[in-house]
mmCIF file of C-alpha atoms and ligand atoms in Angstrom:
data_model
loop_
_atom_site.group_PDB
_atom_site.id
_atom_site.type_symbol
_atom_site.label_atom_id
_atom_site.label_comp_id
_atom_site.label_asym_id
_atom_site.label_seq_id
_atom_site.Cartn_x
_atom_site.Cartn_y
_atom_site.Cartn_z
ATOM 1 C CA UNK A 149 0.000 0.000 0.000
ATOM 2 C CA UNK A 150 1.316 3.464 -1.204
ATOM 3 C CA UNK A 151 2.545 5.652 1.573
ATOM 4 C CA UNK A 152 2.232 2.785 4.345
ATOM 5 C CA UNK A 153 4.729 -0.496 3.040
ATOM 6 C CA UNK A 154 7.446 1.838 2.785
ATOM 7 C CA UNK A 155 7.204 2.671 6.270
ATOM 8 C CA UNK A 156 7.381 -1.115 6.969
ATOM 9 C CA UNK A 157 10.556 -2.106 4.913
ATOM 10 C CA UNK A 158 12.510 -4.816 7.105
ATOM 11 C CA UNK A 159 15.520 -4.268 5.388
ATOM 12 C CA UNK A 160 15.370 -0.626 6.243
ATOM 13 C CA UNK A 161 14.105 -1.786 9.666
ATOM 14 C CA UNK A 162 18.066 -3.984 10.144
ATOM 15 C CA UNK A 163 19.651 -1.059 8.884
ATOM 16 C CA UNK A 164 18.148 1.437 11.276
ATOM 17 C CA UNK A 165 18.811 -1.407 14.276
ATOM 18 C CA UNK A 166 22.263 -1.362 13.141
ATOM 19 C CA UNK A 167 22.543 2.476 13.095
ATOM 20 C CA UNK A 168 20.902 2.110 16.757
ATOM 21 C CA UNK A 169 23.919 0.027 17.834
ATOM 22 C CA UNK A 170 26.398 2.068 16.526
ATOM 23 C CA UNK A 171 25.043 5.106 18.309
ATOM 24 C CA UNK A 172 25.244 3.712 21.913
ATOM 25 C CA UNK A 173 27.615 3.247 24.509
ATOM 26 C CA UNK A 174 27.825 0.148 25.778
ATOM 27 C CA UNK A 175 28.296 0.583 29.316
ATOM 28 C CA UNK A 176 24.862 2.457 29.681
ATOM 29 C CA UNK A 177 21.674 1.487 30.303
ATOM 30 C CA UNK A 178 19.085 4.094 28.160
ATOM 31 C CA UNK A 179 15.488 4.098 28.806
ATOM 32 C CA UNK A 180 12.904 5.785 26.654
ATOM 33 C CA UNK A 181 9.436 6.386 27.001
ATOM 34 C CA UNK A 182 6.951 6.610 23.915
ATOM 35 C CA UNK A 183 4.233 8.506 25.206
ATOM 36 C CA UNK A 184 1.269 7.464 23.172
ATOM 37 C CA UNK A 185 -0.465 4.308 23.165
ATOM 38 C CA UNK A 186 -0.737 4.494 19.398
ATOM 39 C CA UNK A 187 3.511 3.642 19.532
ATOM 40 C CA UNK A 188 3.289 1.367 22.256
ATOM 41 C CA UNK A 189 0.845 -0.985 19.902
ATOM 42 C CA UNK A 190 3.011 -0.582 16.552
ATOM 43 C CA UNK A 191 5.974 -1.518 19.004
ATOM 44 C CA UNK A 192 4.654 -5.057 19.862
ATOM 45 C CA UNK A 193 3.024 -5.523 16.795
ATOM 46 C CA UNK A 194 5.969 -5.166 14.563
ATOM 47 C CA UNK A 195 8.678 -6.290 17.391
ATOM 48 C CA UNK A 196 10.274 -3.291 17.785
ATOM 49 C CA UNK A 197 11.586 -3.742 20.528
ATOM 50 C CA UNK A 198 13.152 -7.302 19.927
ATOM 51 C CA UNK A 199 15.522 -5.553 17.036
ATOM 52 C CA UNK A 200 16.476 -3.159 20.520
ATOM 53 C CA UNK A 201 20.178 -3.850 22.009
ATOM 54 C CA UNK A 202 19.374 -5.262 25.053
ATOM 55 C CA UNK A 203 20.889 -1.744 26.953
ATOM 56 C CA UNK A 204 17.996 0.286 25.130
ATOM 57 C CA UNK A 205 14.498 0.080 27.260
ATOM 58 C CA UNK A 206 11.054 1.174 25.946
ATOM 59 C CA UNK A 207 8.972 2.522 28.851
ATOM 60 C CA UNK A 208 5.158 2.517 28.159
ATOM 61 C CA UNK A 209 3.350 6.155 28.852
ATOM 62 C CA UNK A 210 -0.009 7.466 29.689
ATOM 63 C CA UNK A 211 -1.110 8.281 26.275
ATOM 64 C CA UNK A 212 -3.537 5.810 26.073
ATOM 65 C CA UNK A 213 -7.399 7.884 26.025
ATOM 66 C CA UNK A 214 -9.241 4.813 27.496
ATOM 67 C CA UNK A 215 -6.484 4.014 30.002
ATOM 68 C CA UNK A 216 -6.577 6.894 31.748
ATOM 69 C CA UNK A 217 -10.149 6.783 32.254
ATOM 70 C CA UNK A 218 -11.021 6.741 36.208
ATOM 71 C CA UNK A 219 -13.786 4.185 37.500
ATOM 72 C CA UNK A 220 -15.633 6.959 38.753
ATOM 73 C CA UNK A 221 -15.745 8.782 35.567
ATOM 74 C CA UNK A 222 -17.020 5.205 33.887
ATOM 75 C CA UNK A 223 -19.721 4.833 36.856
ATOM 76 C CA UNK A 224 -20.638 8.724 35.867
ATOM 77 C CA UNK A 225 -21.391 7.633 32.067
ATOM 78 C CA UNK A 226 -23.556 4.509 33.331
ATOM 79 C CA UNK A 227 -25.822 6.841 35.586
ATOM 80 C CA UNK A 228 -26.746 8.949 32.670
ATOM 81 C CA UNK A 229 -27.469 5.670 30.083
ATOM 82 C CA UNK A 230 -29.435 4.544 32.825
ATOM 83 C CA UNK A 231 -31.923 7.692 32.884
ATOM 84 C CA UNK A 232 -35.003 7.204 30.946
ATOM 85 C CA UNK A 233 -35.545 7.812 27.376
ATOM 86 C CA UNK A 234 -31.251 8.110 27.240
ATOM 87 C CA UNK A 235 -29.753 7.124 24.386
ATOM 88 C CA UNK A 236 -26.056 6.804 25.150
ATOM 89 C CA UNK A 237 -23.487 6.798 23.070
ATOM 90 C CA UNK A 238 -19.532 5.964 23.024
ATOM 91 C CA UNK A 239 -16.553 4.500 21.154
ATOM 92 C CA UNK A 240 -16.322 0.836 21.185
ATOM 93 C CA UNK A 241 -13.038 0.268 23.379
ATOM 94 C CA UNK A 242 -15.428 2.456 26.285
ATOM 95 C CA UNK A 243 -18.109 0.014 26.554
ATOM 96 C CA UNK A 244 -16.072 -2.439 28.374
ATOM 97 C CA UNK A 245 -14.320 -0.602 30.526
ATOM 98 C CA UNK A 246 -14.854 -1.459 34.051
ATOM 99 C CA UNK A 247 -16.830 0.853 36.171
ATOM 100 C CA UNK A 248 -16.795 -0.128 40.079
ATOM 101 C CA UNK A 249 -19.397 -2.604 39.483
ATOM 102 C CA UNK A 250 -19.993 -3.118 35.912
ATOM 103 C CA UNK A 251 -19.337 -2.087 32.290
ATOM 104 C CA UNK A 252 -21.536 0.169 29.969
ATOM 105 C CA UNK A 253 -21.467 -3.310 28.058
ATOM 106 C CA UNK A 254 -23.718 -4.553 31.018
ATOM 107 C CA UNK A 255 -25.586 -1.501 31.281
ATOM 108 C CA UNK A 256 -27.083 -2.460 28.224
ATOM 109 C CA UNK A 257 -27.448 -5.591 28.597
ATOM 110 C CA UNK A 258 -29.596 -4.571 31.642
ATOM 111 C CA UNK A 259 -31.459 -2.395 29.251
ATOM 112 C CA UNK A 260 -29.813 1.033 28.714
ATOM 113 C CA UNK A 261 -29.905 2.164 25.301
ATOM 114 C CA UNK A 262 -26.153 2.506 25.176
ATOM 115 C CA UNK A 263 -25.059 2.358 21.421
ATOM 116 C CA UNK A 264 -21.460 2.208 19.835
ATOM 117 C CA UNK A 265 -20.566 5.251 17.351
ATOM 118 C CA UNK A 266 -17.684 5.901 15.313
ATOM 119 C CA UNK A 267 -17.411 9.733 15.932
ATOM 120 C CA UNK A 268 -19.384 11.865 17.446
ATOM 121 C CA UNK A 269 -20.956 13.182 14.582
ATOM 122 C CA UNK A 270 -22.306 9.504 14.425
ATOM 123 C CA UNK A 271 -23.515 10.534 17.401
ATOM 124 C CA UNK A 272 -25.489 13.902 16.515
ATOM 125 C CA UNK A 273 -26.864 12.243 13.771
ATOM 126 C CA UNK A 274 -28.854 9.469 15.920
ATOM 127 C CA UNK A 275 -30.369 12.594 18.191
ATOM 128 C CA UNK A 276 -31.109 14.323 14.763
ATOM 129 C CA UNK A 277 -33.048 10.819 13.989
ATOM 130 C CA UNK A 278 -34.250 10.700 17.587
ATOM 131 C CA UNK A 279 -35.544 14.582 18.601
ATOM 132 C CA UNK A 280 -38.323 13.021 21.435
ATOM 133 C CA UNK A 281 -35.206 11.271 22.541
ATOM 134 C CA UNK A 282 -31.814 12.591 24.601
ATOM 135 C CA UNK A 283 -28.868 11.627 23.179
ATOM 136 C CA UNK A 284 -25.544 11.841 25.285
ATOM 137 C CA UNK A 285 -22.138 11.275 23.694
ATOM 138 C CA UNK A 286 -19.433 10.225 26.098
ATOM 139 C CA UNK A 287 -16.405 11.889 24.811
ATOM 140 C CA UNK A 288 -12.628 10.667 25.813
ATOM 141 C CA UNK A 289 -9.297 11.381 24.417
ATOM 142 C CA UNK A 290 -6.490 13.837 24.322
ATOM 143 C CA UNK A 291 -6.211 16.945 21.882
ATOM 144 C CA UNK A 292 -6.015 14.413 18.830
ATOM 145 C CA UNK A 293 -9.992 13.954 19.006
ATOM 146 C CA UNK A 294 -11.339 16.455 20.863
ATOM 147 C CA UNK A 295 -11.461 18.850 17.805
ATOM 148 C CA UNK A 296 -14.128 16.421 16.243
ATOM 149 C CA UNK A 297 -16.211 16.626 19.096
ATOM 150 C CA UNK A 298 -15.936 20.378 19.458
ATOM 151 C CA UNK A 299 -16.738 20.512 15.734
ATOM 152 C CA UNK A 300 -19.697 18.206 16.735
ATOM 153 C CA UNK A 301 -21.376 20.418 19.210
ATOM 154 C CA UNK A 302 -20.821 23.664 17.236
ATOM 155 C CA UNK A 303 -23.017 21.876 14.188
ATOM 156 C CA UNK A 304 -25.691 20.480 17.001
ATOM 157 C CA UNK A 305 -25.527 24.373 18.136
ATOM 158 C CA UNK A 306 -25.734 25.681 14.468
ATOM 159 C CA UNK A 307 -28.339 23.513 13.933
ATOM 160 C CA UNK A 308 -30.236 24.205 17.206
ATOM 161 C CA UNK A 309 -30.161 20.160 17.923
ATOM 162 C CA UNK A 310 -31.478 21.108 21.797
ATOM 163 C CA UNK A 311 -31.590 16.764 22.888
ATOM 164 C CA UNK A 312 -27.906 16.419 22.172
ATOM 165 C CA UNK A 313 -25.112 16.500 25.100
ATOM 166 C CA UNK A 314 -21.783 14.935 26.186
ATOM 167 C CA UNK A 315 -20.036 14.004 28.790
ATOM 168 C CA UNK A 316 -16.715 15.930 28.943
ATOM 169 C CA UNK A 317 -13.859 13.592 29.897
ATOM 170 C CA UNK A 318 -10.949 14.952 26.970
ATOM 171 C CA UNK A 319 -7.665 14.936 28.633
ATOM 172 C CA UNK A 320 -4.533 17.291 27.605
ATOM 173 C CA UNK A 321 -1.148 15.349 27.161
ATOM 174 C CA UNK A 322 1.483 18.402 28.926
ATOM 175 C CA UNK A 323 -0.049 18.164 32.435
ATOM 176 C CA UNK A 324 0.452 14.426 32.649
ATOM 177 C CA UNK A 325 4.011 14.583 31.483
ATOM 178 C CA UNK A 326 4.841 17.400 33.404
ATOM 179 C CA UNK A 327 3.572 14.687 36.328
ATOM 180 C CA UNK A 328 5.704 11.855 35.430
ATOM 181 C CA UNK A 329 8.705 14.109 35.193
ATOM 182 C CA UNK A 330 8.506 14.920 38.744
ATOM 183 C CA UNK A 331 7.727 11.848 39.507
ATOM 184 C CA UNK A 332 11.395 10.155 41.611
ATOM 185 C CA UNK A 333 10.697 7.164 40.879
ATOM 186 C CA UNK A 334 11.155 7.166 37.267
ATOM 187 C CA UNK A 335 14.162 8.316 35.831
ATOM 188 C CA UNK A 336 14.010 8.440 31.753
ATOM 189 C CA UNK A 337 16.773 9.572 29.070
ATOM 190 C CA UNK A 338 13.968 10.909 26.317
ATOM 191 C CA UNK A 339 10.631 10.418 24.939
ATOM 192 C CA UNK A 340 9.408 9.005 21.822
ATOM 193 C CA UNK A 341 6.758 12.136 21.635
ATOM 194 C CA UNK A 342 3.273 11.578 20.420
ATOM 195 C CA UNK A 343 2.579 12.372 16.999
ATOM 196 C CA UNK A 344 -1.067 12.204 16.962
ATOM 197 C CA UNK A 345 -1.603 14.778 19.203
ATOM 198 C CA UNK A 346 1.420 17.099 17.270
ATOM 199 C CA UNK A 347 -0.643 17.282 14.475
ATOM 200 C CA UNK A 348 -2.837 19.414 16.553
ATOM 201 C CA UNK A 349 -0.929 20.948 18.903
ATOM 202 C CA UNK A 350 2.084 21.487 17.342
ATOM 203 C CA UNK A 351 5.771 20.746 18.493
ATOM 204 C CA UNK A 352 5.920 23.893 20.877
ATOM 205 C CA UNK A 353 4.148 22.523 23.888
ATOM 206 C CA UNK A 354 6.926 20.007 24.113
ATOM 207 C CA UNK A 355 9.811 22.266 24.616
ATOM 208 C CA UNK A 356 9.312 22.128 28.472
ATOM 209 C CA UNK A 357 10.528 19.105 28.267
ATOM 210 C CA UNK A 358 14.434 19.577 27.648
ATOM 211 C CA UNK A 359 14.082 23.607 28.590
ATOM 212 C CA UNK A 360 12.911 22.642 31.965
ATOM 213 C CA UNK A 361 13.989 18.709 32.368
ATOM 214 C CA UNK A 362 17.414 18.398 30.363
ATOM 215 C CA UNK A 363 15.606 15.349 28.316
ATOM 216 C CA UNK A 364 15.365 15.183 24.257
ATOM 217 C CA UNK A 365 11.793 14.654 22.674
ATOM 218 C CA UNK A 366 11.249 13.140 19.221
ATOM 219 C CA UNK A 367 7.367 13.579 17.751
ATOM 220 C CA UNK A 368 7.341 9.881 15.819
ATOM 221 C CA UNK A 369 5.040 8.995 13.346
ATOM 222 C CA UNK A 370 3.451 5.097 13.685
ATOM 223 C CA UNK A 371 5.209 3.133 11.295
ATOM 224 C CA UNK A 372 8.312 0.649 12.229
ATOM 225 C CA UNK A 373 10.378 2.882 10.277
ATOM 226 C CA UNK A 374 9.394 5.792 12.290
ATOM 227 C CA UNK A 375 9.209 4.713 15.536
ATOM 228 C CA UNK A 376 13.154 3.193 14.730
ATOM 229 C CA UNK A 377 14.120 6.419 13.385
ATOM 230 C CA UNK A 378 13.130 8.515 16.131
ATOM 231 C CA UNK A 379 14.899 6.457 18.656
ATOM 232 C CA UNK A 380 18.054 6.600 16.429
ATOM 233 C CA UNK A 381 17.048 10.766 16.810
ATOM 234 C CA UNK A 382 16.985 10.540 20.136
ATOM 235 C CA UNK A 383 20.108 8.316 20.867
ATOM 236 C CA UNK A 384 21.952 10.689 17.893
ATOM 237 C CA UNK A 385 20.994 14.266 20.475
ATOM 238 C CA UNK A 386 22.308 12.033 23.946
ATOM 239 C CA UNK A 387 25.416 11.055 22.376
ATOM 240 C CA UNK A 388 26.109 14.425 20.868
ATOM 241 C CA UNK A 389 24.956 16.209 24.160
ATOM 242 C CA UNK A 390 22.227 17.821 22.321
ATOM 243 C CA UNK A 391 18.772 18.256 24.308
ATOM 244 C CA UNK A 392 15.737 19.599 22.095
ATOM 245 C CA UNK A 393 12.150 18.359 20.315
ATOM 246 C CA UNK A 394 12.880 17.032 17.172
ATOM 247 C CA UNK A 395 9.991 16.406 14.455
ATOM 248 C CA UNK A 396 10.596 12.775 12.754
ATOM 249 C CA UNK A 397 6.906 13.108 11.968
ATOM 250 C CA UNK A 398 6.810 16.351 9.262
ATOM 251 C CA UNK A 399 4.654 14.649 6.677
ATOM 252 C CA UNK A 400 1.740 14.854 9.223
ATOM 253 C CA UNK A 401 3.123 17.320 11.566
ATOM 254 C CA UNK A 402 3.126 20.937 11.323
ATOM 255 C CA UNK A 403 5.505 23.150 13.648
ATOM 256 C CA UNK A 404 2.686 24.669 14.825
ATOM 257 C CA UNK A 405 0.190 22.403 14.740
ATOM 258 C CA UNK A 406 -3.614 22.651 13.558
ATOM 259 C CA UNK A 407 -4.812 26.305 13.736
ATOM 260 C CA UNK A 408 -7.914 25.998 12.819
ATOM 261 C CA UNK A 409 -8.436 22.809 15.501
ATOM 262 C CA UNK A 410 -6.849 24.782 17.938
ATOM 263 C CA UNK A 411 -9.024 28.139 17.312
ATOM 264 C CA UNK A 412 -12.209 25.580 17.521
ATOM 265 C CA UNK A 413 -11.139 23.955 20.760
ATOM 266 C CA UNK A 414 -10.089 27.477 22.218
ATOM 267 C CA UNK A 415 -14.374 28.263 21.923
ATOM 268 C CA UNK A 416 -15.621 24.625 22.530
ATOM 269 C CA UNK A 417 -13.388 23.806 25.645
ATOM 270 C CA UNK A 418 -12.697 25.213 28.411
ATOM 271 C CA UNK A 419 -9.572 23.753 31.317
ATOM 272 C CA UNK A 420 -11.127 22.114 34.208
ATOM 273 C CA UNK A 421 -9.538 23.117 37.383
ATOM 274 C CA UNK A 422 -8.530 19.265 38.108
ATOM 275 C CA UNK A 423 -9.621 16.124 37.129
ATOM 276 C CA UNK A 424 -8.642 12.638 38.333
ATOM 277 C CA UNK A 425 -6.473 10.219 36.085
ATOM 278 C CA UNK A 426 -6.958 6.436 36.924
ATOM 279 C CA UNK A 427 -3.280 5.472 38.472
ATOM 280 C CA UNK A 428 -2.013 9.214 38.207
ATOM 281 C CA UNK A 429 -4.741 10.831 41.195
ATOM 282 C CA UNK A 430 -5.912 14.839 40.281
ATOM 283 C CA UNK A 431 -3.768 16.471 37.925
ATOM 284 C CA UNK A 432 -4.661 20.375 37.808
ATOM 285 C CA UNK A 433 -5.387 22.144 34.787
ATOM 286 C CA UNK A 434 -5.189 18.417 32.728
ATOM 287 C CA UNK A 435 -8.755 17.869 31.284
ATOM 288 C CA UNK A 436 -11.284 20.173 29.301
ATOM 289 C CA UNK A 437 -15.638 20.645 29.872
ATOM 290 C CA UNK A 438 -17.703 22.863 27.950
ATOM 291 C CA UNK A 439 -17.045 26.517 28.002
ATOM 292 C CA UNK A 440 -19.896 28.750 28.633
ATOM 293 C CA UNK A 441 -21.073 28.987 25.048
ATOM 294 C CA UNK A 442 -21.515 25.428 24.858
ATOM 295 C CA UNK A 443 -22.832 24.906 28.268
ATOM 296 C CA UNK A 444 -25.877 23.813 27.431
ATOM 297 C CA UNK A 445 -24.813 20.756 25.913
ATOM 298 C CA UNK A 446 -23.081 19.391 29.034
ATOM 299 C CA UNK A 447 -24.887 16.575 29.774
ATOM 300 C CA UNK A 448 -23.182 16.776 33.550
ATOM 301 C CA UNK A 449 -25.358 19.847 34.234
ATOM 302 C CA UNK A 450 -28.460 18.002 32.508
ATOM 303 C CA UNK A 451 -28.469 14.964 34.228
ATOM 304 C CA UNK A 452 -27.117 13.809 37.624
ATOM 305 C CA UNK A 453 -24.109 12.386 37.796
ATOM 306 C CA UNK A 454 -22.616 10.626 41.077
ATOM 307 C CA UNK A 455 -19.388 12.286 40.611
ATOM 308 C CA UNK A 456 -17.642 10.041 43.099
ATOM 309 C CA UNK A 457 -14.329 8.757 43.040
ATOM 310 C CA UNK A 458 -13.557 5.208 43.276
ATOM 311 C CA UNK A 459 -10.471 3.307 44.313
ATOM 312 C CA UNK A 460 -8.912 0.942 41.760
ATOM 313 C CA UNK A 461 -9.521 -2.820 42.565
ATOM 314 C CA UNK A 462 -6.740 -4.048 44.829
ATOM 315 C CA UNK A 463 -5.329 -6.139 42.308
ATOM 316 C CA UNK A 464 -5.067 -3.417 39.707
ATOM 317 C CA UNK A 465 -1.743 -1.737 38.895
ATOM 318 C CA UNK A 466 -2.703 0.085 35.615
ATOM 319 C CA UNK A 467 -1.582 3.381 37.399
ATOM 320 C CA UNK A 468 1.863 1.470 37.421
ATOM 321 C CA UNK A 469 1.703 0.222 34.201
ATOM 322 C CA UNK A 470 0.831 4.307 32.863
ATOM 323 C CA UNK A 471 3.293 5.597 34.758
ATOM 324 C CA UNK A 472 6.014 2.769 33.122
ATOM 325 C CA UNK A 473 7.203 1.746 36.571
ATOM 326 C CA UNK A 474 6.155 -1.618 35.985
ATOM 327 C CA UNK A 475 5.914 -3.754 32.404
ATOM 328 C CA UNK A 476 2.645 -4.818 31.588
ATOM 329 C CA UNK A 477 3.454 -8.690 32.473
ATOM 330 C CA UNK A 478 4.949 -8.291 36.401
ATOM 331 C CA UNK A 479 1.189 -6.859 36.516
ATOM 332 C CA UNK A 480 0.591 -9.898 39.155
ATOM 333 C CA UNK A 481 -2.982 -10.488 37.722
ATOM 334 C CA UNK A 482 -1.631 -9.648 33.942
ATOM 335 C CA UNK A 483 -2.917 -12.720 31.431
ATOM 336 C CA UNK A 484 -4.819 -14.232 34.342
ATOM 337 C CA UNK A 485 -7.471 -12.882 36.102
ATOM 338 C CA UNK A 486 -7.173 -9.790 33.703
ATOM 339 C CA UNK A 487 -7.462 -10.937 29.718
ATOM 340 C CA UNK A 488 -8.829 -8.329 26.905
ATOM 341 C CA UNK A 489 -11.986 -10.438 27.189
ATOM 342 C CA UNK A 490 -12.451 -10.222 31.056
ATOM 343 C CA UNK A 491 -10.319 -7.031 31.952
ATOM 344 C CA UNK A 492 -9.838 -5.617 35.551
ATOM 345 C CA UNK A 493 -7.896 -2.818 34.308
ATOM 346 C CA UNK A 494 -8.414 -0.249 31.413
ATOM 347 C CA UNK A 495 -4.461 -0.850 30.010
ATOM 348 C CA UNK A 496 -5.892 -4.360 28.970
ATOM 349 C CA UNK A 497 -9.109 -2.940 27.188
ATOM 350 C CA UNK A 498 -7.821 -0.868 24.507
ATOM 351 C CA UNK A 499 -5.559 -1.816 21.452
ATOM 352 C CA UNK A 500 -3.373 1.048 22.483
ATOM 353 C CA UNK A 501 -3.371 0.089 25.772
ATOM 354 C CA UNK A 502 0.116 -1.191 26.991
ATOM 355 C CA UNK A 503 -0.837 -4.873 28.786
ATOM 356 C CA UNK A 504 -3.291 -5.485 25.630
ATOM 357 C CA UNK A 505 -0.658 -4.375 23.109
ATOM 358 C CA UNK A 506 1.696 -6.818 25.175
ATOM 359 C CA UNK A 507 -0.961 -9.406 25.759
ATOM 360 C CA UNK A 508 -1.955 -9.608 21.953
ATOM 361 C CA UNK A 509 1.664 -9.757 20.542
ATOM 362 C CA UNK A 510 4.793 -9.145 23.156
ATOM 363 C CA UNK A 511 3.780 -12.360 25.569
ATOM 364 C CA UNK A 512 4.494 -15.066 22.562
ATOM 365 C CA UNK A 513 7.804 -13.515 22.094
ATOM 366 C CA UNK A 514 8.409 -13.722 26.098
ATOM 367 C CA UNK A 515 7.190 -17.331 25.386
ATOM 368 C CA UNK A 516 9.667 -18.054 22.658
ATOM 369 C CA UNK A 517 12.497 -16.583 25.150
ATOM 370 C CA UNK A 518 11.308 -18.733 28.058
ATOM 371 C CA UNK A 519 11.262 -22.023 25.819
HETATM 372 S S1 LIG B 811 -2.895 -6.631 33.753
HETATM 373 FE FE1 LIG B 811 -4.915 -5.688 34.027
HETATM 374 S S2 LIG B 811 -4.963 -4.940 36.108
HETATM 375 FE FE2 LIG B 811 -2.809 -5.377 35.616
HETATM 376 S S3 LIG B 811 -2.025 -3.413 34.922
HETATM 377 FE FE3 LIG B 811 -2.729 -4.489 33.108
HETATM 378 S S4 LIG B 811 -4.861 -3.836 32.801
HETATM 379 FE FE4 LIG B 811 -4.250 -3.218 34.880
#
């Protein structure tokens, strides 16, 4: 496929290893964190990490939108699919994400109307279908999709759609970071940065990171090739003393990011003064709701919402696994008690999420080591 198999050359892929190798010194141990989940799966799907030298560590991040989802934020959604005449709606990877007693997933099966969309103009065009109906549209992720559901509410408000709302949970990617960096028990030598979210936000917000932290950032695109090449980047600005952000990504990736996203989001969205991450606790200033324009279509002011926080199960040690102090697999319960089909934690419910990205590909390489 134009524009995609070149990206997925193996050749290429043995030469960049090589390059890799050539760049380090042997006597030290570098560990690198790709921020996004998006990386994290292309990294055990393609093996990235088994053409590594065994000195060169990739540390999962929090960039995962359904990981960082907080039971309590899950129990929120099921309270307003369970109000009558509700027709709830969310991306697939949300409905079985487990709340403190059950999933969305069961919510329906109990007899909400919860329905799957694709977007959340999918969305707005089942309460266009449905006007004696309310229609709620749970929205997660960072500044890659919140533009399309800013965009969303502006055309429900352009159209005067009045049985339309959403619940709020879109997440910004600096706060989070700036979290982990002050965080002692991690200590990381750069960051694979997220390219997704670049092609909104630009490069600039990034620059905190070696101004303020001495580390080197590399926005990657998704490919092998990419995700290889910005690690050779990265090892290239360590080895020459070098500390900035670096674009690998500039055939998606503008300098300055999406404008016209931003400018949409900037009227849409307003910061929330905290909001709780699931392993992370309350980050300030880290999630968006509805500014006052758009108000109206916050579906936490139409309908009640318990708005309690809830403790992680015991067993759970996603916040671990976000923060990339553990591995996926010394997750005690990890391909056990929590599988992508029964999952106790959110990291195993998503594709991008780091134990299902390991569970679905890394664990038969593990296998192959043990053997
Ligand atoms: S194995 Fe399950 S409970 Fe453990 S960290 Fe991963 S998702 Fe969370």
């Amino acid at each position: 496929m134009k524009f995609v198999d070149e990206y997925r050359d193996a050749e290429l892929g043995q030469v960049l290893a090589g390059e890799i190798l050539a760049e380090l010194d042997p006597g030290r141990h570098y560990k690198l964190m790709e921020i996004c989940g998006g990386h994290t799966h292309s990294i055990y799907k393609y093996g990235i990490d088994d053409l590594l030298p065994a000195n060169v560590e990739l540390v999962h991040g929090p960039g995962c939108p359904v990981c960082v989802i907080p039971m309590g934020r899950v129990d929120d959604g099921i309270a307003v699919a369970h109000n009558d005449g509700v027709i709830f709606t969310c991306f697939g990877d949300m409905l079985r994400v487990p709340g403190s007693e059950y999933t969305l997933l069961d919510a329906k099966a109990q007899g909400a109307d919860v329905r799957m969309v694709y977007s959340p103009l999918d969305a707005l065009r089942i309460a266009r279908e449905n006007p004696e109906r309310e229609v709620v549209f749970f929205a997660i992720g960072f500044e890659t999709t919140a533009p399309s559901t800013a965009l969303t509410l502006k055309r429900a408000k352009a159209e005067g759609i009045t049985n339309f709302s959403c619940v709020c949970n879109h997440v910004t990617i600096v706060p989070p970071m700036r979290a982990l960096l002050e965080s002692p028990d991690l200590r990381l030598d750069g960051f694979i940065g997220p390219g997704h979210v670049c092609t909104v936000v630009g490069a600039r917000p990034f620059q905190f990171i070696p101004a303020d932290y001495g580390r080197p950032v590399v926005i990657s695109g998704f490919e092998p090739l990419d995700i290889l090449q910005s690690i050779l980047m990265i090892l290239r600005q360590l080895r020459a003393g070098r500390c900035e952000v670096e674009n690998q990504y500039p055939r998606v990736v503008p300098q300055e990011g999406n404008l016209r996203a931003l400018e949409v989001m900037a009227e849409v969205f307003e910061l929330r003064p905290h909001f709780e991450w699931r392993g992370l606790g309350f980050i300030s200033q880290s999630a968006l709701r509805l500014s006052e324009a758009y108000r109206e279509f916050d579906a936490e002011e139409r309908f009640e919402v318990p708005g309690v926080r809830v403790a992680d199960p015991k067993a759970c040690q996603c916040g671990e696994v976000l923060k990339g102090v553990i591995k996926p697999w010394e997750c005690k319960v990890f391909g056990t008690a929590c599988t992508p089909e029964h999952a106790i934690g959110t990291c195993m419910v998503s594709p991008e999420g780091a134990c299902a990205a390991y569970y679905n590909f890394g664990r038969f390489a593990r296998e192959r080591e043990a053997v």
